[in-house]
mmCIF file of C-alpha atoms in Angstrom:
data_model
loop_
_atom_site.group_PDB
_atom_site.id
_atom_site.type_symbol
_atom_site.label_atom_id
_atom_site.label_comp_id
_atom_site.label_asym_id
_atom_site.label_seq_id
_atom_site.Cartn_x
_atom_site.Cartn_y
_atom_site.Cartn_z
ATOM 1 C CA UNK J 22 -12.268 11.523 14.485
ATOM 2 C CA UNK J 23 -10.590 10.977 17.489
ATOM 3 C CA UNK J 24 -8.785 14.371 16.901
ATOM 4 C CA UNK J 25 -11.672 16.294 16.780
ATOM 5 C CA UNK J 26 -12.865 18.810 19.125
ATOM 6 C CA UNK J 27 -16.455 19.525 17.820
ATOM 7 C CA UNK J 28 -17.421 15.265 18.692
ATOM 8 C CA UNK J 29 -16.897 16.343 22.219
ATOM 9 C CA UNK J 30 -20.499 17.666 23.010
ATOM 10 C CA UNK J 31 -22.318 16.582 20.238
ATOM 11 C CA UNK J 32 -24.282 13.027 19.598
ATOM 12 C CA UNK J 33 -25.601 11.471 16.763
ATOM 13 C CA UNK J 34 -27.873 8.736 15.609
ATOM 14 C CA UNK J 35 -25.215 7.176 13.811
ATOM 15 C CA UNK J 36 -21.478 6.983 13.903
ATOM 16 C CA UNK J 37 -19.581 5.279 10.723
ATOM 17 C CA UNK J 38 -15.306 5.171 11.429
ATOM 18 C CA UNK J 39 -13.696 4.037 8.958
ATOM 19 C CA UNK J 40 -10.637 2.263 9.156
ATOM 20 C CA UNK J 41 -11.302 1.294 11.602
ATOM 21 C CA UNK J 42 -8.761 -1.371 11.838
ATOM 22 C CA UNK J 43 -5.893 0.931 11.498
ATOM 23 C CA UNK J 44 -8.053 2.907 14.991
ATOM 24 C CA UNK J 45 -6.146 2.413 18.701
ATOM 25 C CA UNK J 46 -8.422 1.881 21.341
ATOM 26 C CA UNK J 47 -8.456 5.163 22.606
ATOM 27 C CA UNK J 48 -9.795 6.749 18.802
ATOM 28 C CA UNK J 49 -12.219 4.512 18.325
ATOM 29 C CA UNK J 50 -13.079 4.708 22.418
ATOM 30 C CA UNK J 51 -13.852 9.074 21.377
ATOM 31 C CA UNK J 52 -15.996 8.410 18.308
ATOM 32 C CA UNK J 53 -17.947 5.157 19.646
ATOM 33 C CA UNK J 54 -19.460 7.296 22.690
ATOM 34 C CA UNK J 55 -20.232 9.770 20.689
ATOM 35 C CA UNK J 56 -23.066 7.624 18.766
ATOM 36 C CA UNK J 57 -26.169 5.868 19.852
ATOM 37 C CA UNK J 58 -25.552 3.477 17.046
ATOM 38 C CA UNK J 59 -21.787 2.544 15.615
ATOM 39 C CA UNK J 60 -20.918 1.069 12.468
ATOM 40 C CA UNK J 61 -17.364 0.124 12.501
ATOM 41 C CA UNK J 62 -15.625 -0.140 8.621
ATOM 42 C CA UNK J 63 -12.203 -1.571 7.983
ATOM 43 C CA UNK J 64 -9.909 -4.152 7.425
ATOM 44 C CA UNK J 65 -8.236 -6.691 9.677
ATOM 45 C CA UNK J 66 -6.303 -8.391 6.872
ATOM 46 C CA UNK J 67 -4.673 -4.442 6.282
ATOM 47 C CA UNK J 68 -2.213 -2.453 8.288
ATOM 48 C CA UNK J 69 -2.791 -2.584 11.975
ATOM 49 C CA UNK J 70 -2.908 0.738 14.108
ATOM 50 C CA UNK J 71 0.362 2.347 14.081
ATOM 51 C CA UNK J 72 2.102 1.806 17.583
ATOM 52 C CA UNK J 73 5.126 4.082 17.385
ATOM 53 C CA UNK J 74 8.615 3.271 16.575
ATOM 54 C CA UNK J 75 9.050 3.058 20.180
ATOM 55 C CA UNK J 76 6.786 0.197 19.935
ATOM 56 C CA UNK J 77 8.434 -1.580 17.046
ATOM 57 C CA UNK J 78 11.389 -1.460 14.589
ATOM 58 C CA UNK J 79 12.701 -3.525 11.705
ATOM 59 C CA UNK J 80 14.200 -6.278 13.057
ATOM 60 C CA UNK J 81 11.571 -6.806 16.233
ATOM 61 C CA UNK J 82 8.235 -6.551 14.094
ATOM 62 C CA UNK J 83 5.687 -6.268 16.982
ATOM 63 C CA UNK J 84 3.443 -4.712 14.863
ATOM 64 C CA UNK J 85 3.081 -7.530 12.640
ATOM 65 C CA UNK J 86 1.030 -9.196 15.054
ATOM 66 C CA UNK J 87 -0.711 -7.048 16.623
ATOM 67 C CA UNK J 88 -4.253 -7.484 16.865
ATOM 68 C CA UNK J 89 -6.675 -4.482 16.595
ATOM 69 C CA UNK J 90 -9.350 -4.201 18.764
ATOM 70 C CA UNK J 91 -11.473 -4.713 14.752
ATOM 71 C CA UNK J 92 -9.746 -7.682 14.561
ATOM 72 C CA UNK J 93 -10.939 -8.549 18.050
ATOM 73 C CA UNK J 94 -13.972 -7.989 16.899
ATOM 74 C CA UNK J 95 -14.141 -9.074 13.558
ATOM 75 C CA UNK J 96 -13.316 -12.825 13.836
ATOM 76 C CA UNK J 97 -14.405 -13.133 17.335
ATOM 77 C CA UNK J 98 -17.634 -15.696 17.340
ATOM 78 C CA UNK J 99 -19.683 -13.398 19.617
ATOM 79 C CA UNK J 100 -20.347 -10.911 17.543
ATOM 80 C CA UNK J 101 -20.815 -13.181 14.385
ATOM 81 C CA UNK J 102 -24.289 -11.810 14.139
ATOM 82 C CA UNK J 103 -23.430 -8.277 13.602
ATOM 83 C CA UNK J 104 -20.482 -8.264 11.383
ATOM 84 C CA UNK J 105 -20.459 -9.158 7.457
ATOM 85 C CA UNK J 106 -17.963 -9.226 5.296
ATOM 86 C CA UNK J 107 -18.208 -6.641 1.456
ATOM 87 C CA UNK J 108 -17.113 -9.214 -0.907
ATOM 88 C CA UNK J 109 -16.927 -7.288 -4.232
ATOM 89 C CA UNK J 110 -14.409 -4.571 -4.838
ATOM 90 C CA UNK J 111 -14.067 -2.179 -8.173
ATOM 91 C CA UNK J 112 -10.345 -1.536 -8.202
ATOM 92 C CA UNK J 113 -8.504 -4.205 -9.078
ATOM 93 C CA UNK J 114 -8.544 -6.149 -12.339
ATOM 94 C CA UNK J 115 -9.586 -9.682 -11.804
ATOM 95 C CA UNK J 116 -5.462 -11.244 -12.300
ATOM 96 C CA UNK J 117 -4.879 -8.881 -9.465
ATOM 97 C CA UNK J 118 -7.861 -9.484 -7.357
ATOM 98 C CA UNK J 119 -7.807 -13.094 -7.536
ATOM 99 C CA UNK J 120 -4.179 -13.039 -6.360
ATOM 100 C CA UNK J 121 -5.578 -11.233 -3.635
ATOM 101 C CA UNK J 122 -8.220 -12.856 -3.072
ATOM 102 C CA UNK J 123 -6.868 -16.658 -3.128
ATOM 103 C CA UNK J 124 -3.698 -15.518 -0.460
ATOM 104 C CA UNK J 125 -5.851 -12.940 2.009
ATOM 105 C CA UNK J 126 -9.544 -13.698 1.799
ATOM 106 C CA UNK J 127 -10.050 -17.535 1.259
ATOM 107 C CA UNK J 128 -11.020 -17.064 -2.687
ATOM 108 C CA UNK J 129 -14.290 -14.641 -1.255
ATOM 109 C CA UNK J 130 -13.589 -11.212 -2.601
ATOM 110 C CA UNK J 131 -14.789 -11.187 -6.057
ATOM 111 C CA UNK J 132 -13.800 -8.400 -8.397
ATOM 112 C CA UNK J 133 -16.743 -6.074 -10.025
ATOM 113 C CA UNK J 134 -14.733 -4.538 -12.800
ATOM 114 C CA UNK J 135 -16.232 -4.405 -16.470
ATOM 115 C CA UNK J 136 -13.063 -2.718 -18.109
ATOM 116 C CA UNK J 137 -10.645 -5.332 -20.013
ATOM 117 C CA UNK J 138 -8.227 -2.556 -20.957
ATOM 118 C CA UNK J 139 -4.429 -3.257 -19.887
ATOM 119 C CA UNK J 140 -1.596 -1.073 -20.820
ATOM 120 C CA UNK J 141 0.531 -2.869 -22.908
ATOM 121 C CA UNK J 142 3.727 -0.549 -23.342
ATOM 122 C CA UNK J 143 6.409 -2.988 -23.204
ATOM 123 C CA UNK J 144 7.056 -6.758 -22.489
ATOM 124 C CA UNK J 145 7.028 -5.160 -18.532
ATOM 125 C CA UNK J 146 3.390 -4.236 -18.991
ATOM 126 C CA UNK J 147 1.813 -7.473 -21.003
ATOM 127 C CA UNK J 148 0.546 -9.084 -17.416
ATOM 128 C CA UNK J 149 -1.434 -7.138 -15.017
ATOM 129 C CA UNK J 150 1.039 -8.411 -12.583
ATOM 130 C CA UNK J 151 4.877 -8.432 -13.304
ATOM 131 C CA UNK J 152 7.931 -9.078 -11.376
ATOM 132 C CA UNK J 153 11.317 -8.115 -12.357
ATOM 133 C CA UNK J 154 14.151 -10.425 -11.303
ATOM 134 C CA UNK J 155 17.148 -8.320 -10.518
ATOM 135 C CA UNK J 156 19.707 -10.939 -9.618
ATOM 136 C CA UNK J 157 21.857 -10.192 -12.143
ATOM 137 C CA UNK J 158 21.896 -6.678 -12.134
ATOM 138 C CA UNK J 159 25.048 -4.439 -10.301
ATOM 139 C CA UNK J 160 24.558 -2.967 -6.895
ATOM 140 C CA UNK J 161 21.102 -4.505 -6.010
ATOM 141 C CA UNK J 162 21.913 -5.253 -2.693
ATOM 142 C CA UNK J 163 20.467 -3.281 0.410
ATOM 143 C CA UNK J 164 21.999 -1.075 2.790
ATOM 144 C CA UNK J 165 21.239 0.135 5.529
ATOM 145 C CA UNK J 166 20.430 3.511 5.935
ATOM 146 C CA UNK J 167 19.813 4.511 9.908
ATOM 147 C CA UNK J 168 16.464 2.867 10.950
ATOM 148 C CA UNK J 169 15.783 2.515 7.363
ATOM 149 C CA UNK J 170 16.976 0.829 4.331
ATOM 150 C CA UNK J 171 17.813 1.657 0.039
ATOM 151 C CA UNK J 172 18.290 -0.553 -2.250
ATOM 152 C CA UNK J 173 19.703 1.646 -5.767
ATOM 153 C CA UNK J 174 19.774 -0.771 -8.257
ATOM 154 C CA UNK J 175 16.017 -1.131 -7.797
ATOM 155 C CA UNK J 176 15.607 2.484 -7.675
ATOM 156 C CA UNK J 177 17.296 3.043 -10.538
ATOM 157 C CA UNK J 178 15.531 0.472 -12.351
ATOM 158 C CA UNK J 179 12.426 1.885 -11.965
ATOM 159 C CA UNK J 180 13.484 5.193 -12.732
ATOM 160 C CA UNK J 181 14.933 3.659 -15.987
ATOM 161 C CA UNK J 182 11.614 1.666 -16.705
ATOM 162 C CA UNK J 183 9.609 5.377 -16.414
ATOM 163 C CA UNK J 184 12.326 6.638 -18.906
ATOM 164 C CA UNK J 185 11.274 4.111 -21.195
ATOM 165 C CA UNK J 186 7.599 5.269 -21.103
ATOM 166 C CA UNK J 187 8.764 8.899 -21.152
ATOM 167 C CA UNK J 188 9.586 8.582 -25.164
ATOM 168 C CA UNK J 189 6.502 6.514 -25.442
ATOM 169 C CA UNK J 190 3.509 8.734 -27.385
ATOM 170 C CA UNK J 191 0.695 6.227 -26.786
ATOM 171 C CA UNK J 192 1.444 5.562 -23.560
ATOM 172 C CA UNK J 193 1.794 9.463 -22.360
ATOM 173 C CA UNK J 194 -1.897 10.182 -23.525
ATOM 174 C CA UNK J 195 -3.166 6.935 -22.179
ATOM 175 C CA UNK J 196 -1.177 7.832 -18.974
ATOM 176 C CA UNK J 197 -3.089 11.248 -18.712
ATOM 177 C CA UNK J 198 -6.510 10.193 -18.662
ATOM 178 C CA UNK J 199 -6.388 9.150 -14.853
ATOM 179 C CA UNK J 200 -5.105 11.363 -12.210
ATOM 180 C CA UNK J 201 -1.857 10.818 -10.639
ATOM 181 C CA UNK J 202 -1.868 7.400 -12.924
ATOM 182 C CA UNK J 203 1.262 6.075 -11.780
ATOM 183 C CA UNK J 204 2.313 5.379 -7.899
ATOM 184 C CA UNK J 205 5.787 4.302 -6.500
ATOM 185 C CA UNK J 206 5.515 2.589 -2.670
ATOM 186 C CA UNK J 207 8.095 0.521 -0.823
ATOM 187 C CA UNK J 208 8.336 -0.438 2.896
ATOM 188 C CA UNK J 209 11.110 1.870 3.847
ATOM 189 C CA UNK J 210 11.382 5.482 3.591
ATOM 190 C CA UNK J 211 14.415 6.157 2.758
ATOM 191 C CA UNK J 212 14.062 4.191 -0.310
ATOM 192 C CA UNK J 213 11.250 6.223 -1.462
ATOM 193 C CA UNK J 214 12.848 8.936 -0.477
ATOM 194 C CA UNK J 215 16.116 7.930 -3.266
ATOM 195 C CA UNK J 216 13.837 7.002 -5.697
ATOM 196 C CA UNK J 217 12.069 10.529 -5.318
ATOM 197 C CA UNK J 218 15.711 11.929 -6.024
ATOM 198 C CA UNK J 219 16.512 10.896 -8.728
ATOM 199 C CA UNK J 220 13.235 11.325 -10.301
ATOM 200 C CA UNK J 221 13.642 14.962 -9.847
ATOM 201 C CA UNK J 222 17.060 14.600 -11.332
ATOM 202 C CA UNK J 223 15.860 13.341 -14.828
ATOM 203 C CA UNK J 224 14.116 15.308 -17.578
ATOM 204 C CA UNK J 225 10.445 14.189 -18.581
ATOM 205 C CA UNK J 226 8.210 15.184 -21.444
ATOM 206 C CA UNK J 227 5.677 15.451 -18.575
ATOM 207 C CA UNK J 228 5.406 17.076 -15.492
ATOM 208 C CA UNK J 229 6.560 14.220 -13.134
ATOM 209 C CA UNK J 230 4.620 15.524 -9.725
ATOM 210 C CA UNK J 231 1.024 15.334 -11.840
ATOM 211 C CA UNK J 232 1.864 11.993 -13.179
ATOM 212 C CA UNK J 233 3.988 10.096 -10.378
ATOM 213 C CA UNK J 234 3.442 9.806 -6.920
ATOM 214 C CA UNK J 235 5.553 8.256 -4.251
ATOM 215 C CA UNK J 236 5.248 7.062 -0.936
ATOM 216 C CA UNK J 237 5.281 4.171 1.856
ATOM 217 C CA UNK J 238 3.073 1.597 1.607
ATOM 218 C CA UNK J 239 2.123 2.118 5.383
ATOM 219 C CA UNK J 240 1.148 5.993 3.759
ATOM 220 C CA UNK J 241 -0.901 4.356 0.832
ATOM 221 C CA UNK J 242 -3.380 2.110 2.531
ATOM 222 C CA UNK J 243 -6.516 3.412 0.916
ATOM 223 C CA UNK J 244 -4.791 4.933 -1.728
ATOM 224 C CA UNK J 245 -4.458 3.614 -5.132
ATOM 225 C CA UNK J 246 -3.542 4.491 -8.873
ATOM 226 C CA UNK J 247 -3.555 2.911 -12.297
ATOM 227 C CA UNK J 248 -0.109 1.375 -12.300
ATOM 228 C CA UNK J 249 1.788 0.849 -9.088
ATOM 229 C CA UNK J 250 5.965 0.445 -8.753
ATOM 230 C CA UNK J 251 6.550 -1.872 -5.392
ATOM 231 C CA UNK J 252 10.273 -2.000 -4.223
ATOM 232 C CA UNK J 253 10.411 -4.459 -2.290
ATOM 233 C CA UNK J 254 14.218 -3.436 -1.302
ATOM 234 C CA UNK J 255 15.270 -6.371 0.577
ATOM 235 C CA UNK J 256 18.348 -8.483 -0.746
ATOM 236 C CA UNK J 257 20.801 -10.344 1.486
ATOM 237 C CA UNK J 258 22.229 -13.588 1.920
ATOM 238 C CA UNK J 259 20.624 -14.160 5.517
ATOM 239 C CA UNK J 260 16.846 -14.101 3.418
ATOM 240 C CA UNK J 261 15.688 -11.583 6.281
ATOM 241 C CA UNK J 262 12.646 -10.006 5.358
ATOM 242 C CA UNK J 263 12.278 -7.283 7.922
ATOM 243 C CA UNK J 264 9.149 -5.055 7.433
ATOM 244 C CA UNK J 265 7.913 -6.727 4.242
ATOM 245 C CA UNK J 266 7.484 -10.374 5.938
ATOM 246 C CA UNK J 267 4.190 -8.532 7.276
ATOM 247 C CA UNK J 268 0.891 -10.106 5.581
ATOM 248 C CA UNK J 269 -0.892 -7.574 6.294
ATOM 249 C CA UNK J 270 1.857 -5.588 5.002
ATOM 250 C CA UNK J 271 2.129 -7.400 1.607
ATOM 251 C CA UNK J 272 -1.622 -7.239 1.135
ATOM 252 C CA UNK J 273 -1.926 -3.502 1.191
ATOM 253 C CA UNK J 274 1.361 -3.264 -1.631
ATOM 254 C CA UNK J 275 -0.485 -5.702 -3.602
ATOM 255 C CA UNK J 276 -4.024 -4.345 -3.994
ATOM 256 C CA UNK J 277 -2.904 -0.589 -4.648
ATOM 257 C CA UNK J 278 -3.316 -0.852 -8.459
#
């Protein structure tokens, strides 16, 4: 909003930004005087407003706690009386919600979903939530790769895990009733980026770019899709973290399925 021309002589009853949270000062300063009321949506436990890579890089994570002028407000006593929190959410299943839930929200966000249905291709897909130890897999360490890091024996073992479903009949039509059913997200670009590569390497009995998309997970906050690939990317000996030690970080990767 803060981008557009036509707010700059016109006022309205109401303004509603949303994410608001992920808003510098200066957007949400544009739309706020625009309205004679404003109702400010978002979501302090998300990503923060992005500062730049001037601002902030891998190894000196500024942006990991920096607090939004919605934070400010959010969890500042003051305005206690004109802020509430929307506790139920239709996205997640409820193994993913409460995981979300318990770790982000204090056990508060409660999950609306009626559906029970789970897609139960391989031993991978049994749990709503899966993790795939790698340890003793080749070339799973990361490198880096300029301001960014890879990490190809995850790629390729996600690539290898959508093979799998590739010769898989049920799953294909079940895949096909939701679009873009099936997202790939890391913290680092270039790793999306290498796992993008080689998925336009392979051969698929579908057509990949309708079925698969891929992204970082700074790109996919509000986004979301049936079954979501996180690569986390990260493996040294020195346990650094880098960009996925954020919690607000980790809470967006989490709660995209």
């Amino acid at each position: 909003a803060g981008r557009n021309t036509a707010l700059e002589s016109s006022y309205f009853d109401l303004v509603i930004i949303d994410e608001a949270a992920r808003a510098t000062p200066g957007e949400l300063a544009i739309s706020m005087q625009r309205g004679r009321k404003v109702l400010l949506v978002g979501d302090h436990k998300q990503l923060p407003p992005f500062l730049g890579y001037n601002e902030f890089n891998d190894n000196n994570t500024k942006a990991n706690k920096y607090e939004s002028e919605f934070e400010y407000l959010a969890t500042n006593k003051a305005f206690e009386n004109v802020s509430t929190m929307l506790d139920e959410q239709y996205r997640m299943a409820d193994e993913i919600c409460g995981l979300i839930s318990n770790v982000f929200y204090d056990g508060k966000l409660k999950s609306s979903r009626t559906d029970s249905s789970t897609y139960a291709i391989n031993n991978i897909f049994d749990k709503r939530v899966s993790w795939i130890d790698l340890k003793d897999e080749h070339n799973t360490a990361e490198q880096q790769k300029k301001y960014s890091f890879i990490n190809k024996g995850e790629a390729q073992a996600i690539v290898n895990i959508l093979k799998s479903f590739n010769q898989n009949e049920d799953f294909l039509k079940t895949v096909f009733s939701s679009e873009i059913p099936i997202g790939i997200i890391s913290a680092y670009s270039a790793q999306a980026e290498r796992i993008g590569n080689i998925i336009r390497q392979e051969t698929w009995n579908f057509d990949h770019e309708k079925v698969i998309k891929i992204g970082t997970v700074d790109s996919y906050q509000g986004e979301e899709n049936s079954i979501i690939f996180l690569s986390l990317v990260r493996s040294n000996l020195k346990q650094i973290a880098g960009f996925t030690s954020s919690l607000n970080r980790i809470n967006v990767s989490l709660s995209r399925a």
